[in-house]
mmCIF file of C-alpha atoms in Angstrom:
data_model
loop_
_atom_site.group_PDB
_atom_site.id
_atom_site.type_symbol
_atom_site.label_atom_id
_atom_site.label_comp_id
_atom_site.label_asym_id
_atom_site.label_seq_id
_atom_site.Cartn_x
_atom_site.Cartn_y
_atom_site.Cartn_z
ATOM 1 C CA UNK A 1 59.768 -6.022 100.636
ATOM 2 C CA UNK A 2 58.725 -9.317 102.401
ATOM 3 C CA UNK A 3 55.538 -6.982 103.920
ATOM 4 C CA UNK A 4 54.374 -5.804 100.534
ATOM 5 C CA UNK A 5 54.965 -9.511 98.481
ATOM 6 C CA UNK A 6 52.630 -11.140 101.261
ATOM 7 C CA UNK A 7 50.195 -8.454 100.930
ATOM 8 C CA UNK A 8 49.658 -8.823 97.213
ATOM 9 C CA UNK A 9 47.800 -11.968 97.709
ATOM 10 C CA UNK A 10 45.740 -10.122 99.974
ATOM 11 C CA UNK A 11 45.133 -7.036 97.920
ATOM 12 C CA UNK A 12 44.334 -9.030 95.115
ATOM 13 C CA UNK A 13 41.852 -10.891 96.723
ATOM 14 C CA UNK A 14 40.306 -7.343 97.891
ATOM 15 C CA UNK A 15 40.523 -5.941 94.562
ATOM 16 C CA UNK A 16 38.189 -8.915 93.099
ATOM 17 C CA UNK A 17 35.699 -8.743 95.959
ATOM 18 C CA UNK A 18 35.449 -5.278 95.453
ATOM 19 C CA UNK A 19 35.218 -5.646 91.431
ATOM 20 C CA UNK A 20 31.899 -8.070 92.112
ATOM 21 C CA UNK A 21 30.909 -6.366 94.588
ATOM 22 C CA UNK A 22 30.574 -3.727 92.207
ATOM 23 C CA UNK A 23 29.097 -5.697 89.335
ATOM 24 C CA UNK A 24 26.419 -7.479 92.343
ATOM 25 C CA UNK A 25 25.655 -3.209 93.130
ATOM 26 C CA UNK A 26 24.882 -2.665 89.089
ATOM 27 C CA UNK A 27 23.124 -5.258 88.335
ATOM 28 C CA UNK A 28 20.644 -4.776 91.318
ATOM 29 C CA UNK A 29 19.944 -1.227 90.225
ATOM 30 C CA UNK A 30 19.221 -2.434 87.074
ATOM 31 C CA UNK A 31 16.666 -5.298 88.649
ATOM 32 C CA UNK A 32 15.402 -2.323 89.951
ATOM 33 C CA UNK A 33 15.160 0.155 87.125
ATOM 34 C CA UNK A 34 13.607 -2.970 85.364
ATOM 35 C CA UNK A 35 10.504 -3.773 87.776
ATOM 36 C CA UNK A 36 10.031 0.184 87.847
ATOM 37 C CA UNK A 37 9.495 -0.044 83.896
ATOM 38 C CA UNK A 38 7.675 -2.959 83.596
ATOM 39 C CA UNK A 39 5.570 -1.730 86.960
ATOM 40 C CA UNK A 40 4.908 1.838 85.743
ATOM 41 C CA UNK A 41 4.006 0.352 82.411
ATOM 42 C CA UNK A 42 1.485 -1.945 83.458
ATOM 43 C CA UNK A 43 -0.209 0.737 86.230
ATOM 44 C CA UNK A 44 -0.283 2.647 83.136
ATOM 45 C CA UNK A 45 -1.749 0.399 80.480
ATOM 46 C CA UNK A 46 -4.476 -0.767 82.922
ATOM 47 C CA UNK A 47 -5.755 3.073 83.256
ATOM 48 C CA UNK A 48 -5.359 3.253 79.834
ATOM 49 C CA UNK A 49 -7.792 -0.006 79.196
ATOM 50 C CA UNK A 50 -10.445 1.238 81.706
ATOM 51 C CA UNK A 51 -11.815 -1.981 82.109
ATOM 52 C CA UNK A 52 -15.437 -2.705 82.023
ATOM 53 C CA UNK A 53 -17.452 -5.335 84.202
ATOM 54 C CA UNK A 54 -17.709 -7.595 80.417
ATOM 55 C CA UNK A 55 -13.586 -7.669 80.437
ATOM 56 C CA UNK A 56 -13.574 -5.341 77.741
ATOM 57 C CA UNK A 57 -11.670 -2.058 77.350
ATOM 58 C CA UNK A 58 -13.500 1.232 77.011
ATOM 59 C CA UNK A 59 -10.808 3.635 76.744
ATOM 60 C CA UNK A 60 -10.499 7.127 75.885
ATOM 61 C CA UNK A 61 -8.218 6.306 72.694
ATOM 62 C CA UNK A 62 -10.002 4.868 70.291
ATOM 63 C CA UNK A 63 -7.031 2.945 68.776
ATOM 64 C CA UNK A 64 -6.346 1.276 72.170
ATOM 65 C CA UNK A 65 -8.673 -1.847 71.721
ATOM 66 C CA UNK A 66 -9.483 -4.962 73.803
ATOM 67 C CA UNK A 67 -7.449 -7.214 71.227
ATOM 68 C CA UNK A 68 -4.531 -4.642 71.973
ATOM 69 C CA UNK A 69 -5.117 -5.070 75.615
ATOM 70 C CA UNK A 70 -4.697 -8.707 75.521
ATOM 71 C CA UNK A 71 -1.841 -8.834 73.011
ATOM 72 C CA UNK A 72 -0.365 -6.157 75.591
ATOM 73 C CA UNK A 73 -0.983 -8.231 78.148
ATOM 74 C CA UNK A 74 0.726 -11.519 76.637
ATOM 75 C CA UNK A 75 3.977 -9.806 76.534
ATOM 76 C CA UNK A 76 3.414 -8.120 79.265
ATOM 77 C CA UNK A 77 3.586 -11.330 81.448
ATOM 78 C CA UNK A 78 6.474 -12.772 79.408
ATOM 79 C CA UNK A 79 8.284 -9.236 80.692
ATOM 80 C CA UNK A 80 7.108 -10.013 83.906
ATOM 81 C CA UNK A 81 8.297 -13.254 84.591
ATOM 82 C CA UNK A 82 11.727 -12.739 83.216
ATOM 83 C CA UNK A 83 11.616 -9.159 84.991
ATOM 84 C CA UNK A 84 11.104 -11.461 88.316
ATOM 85 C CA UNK A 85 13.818 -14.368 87.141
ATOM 86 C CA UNK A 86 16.316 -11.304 86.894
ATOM 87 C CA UNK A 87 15.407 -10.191 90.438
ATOM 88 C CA UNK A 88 15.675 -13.876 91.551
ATOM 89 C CA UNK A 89 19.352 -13.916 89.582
ATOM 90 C CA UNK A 90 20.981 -10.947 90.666
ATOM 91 C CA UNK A 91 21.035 -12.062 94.305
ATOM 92 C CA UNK A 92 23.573 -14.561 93.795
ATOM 93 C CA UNK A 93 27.352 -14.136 92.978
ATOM 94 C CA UNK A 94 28.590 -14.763 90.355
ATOM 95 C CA UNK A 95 25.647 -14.228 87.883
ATOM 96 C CA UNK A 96 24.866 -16.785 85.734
ATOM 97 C CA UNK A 97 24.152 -16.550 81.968
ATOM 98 C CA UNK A 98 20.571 -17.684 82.881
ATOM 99 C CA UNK A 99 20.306 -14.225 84.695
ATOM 100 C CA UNK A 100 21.997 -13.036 81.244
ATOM 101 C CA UNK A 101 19.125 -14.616 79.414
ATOM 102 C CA UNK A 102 16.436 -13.145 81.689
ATOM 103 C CA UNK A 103 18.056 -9.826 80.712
ATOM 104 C CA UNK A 104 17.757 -10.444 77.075
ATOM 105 C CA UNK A 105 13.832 -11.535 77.344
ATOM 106 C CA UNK A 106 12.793 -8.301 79.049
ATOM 107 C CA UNK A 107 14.648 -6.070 76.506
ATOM 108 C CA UNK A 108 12.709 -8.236 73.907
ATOM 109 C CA UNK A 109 9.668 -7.565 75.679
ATOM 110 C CA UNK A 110 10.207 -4.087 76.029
ATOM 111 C CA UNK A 111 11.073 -3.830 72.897
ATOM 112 C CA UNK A 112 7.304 -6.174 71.764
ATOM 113 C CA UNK A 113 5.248 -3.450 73.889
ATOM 114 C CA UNK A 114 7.108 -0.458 72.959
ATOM 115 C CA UNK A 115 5.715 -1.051 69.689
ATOM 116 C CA UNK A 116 2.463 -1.625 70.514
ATOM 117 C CA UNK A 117 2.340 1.846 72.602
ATOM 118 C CA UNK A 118 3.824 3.548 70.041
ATOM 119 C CA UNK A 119 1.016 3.233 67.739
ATOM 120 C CA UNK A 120 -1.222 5.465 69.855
ATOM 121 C CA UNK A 121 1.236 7.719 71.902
ATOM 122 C CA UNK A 122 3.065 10.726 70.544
ATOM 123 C CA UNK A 123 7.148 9.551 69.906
ATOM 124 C CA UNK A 124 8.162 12.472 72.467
ATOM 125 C CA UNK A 125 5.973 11.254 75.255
ATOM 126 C CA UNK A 126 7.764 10.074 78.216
ATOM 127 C CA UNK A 127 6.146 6.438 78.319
ATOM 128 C CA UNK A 128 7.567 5.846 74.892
ATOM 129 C CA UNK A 129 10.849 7.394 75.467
ATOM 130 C CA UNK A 130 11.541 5.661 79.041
ATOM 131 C CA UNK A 131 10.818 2.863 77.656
ATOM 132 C CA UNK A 132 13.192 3.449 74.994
ATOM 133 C CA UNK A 133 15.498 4.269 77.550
ATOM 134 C CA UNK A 134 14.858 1.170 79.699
ATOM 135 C CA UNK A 135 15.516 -0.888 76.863
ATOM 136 C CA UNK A 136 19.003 0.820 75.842
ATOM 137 C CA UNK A 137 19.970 0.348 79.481
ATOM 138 C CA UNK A 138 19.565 -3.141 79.787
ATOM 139 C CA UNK A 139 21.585 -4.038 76.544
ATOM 140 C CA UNK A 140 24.684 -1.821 77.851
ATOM 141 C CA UNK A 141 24.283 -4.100 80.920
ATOM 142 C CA UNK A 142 24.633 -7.364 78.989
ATOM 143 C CA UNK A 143 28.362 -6.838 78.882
ATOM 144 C CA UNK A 144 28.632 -6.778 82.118
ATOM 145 C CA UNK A 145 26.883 -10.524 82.777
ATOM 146 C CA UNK A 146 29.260 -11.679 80.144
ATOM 147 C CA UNK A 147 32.164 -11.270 82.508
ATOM 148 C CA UNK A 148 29.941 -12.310 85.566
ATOM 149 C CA UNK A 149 29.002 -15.829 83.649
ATOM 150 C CA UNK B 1 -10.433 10.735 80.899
ATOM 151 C CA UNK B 2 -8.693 12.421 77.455
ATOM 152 C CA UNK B 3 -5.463 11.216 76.566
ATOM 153 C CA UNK B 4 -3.926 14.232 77.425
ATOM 154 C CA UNK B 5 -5.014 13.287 80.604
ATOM 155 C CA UNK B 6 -4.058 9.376 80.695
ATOM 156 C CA UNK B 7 -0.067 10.838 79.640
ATOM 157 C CA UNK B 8 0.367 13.055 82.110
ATOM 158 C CA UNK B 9 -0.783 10.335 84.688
ATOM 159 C CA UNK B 10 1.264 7.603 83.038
ATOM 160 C CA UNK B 11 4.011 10.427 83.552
ATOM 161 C CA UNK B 12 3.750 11.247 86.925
ATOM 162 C CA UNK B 13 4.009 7.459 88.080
ATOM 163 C CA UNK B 14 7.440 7.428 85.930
ATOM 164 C CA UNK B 15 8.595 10.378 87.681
ATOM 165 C CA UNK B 16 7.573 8.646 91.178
ATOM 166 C CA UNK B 17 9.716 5.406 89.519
ATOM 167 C CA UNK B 18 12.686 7.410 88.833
ATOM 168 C CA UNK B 19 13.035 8.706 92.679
ATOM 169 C CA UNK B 20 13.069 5.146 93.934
ATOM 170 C CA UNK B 21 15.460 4.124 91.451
ATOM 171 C CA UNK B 22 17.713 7.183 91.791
ATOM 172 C CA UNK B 23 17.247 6.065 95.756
ATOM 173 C CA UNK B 24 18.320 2.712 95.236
ATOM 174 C CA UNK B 25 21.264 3.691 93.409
ATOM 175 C CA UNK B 26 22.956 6.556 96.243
ATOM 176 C CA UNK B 27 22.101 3.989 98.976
ATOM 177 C CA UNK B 28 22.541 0.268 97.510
ATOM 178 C CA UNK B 29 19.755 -2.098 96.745
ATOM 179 C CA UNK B 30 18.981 -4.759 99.920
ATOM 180 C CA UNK B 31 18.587 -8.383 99.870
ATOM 181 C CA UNK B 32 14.741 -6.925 101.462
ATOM 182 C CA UNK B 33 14.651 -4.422 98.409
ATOM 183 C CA UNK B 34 14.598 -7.447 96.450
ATOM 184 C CA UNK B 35 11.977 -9.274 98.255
ATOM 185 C CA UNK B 36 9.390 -7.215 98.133
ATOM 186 C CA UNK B 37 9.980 -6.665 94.296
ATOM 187 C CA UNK B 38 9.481 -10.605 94.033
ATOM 188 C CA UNK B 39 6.420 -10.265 95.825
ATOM 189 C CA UNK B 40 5.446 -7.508 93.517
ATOM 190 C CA UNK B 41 6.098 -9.479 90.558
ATOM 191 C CA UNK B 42 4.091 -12.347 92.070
ATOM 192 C CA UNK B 43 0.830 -10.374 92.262
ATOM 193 C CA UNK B 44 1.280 -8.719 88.842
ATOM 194 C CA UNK B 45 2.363 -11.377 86.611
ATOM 195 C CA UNK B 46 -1.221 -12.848 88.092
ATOM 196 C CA UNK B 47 -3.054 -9.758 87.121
ATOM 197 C CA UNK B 48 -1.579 -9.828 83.969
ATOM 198 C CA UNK B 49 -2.162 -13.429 82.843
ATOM 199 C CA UNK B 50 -6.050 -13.053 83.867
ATOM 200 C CA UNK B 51 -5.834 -10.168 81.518
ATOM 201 C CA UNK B 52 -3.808 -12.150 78.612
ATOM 202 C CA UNK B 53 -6.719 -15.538 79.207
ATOM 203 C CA UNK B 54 -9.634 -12.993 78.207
ATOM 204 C CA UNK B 55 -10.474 -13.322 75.172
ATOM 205 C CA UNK B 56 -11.835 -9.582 74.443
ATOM 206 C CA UNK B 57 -14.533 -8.732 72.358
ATOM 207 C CA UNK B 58 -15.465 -12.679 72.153
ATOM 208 C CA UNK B 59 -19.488 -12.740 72.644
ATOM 209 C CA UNK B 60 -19.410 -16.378 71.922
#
């Protein structure tokens, strides 16, 4: 009885390290799904631009113009940044509600340049639905750097 | 290149996306993992904000 009383402090103690160890695991795969997104996304948009030797677009969809480019763009580096914050955040235990923050500004972003693709892409194409996915994901997360904060 | 042409492209670098990600999740992501996705972000968020400064279709 003695044995199993000292041991709780013990086991409790393991059973939190294991619980953030757990929340460190998901929120790095998520750091990672995120700069997949936002790194398949811009790859993509770039092709999509074709950019000429003036810094204009020519690309083979008419809709997709330079203006969109650059509005693209804008958000695109907000994404980024907070995209890299997150990476920055989820190295450290706990995570902070900055890193909570940074999670929230790249679903808005995602969200900003979602719309702007789906303008010119068909709804069922798999840039417009991974990035629909993407954002879902990182809003289920939130929850989980609630707790971590 | 049609559009056609420019999805499947955009779709085959989502594809090659998802089997690093479904690799980082069966063997846990590294502090190095991390690292080089910094560095990643480093070079694209400059990329990016060259793009974002030009202002397109300005002859002025």
């Amino acid at each position: 009885m003695r044995t199993r009383r000292s041991l709780a402090p013990i086991l409790a103690l393991l059973f939190l390290a294991a619980c953030a160890t757990t929340q460190v695991q998901k929120a790095r795969i998520v750091s990672v799904d995120v700069h997949a997104v936002l790194a398949a996304v811009d790859d993509a948009e770039m092709t999509l631009c074709n950019k000429q030797a003036d810094n204009t677009c020519k690309s083979s969809v008419p809709a997709w113009t330079t203006e969109k480019h650059v509005e693209f763009s804008k958000h695109l580096v907000t994404a980024l940044k907070a995209g890299r914050a997150l990476n920055e955040g989820v190295k450290a235990v706990p995570i902070t509600g900055q890193t909570k923050a940074d999670l929230t500004a790249v679903s808005a972003e995602l969200e900003a340049v979602t719309e702007l693709v789906k303008d010119i892409l068909p709804p069922n194409s798999t840039v417009v639905i991974t990035l629909t996915a993407a954002k879902d994901a990182v809003l289920r997360l939130l929850p989980l750097f609630l707790e971590g904060a | 290149m049609t559009p056609m042409e420019w999805i499947a492209l955009a779709e085959q670098g989502f594809e090659l996306f998802m089997k690093i990600r479904n690799s980082a999740k069966s063997a846990g992501v590294t502090d190095e993992q991390l690292d080089a996705i910094t560095l990643d972000y480093d070079q694209r968020i400059a990329r990016r904000q060259a793009e974002a400064d030009v202002r397109g279709g300005d002859d002025s």
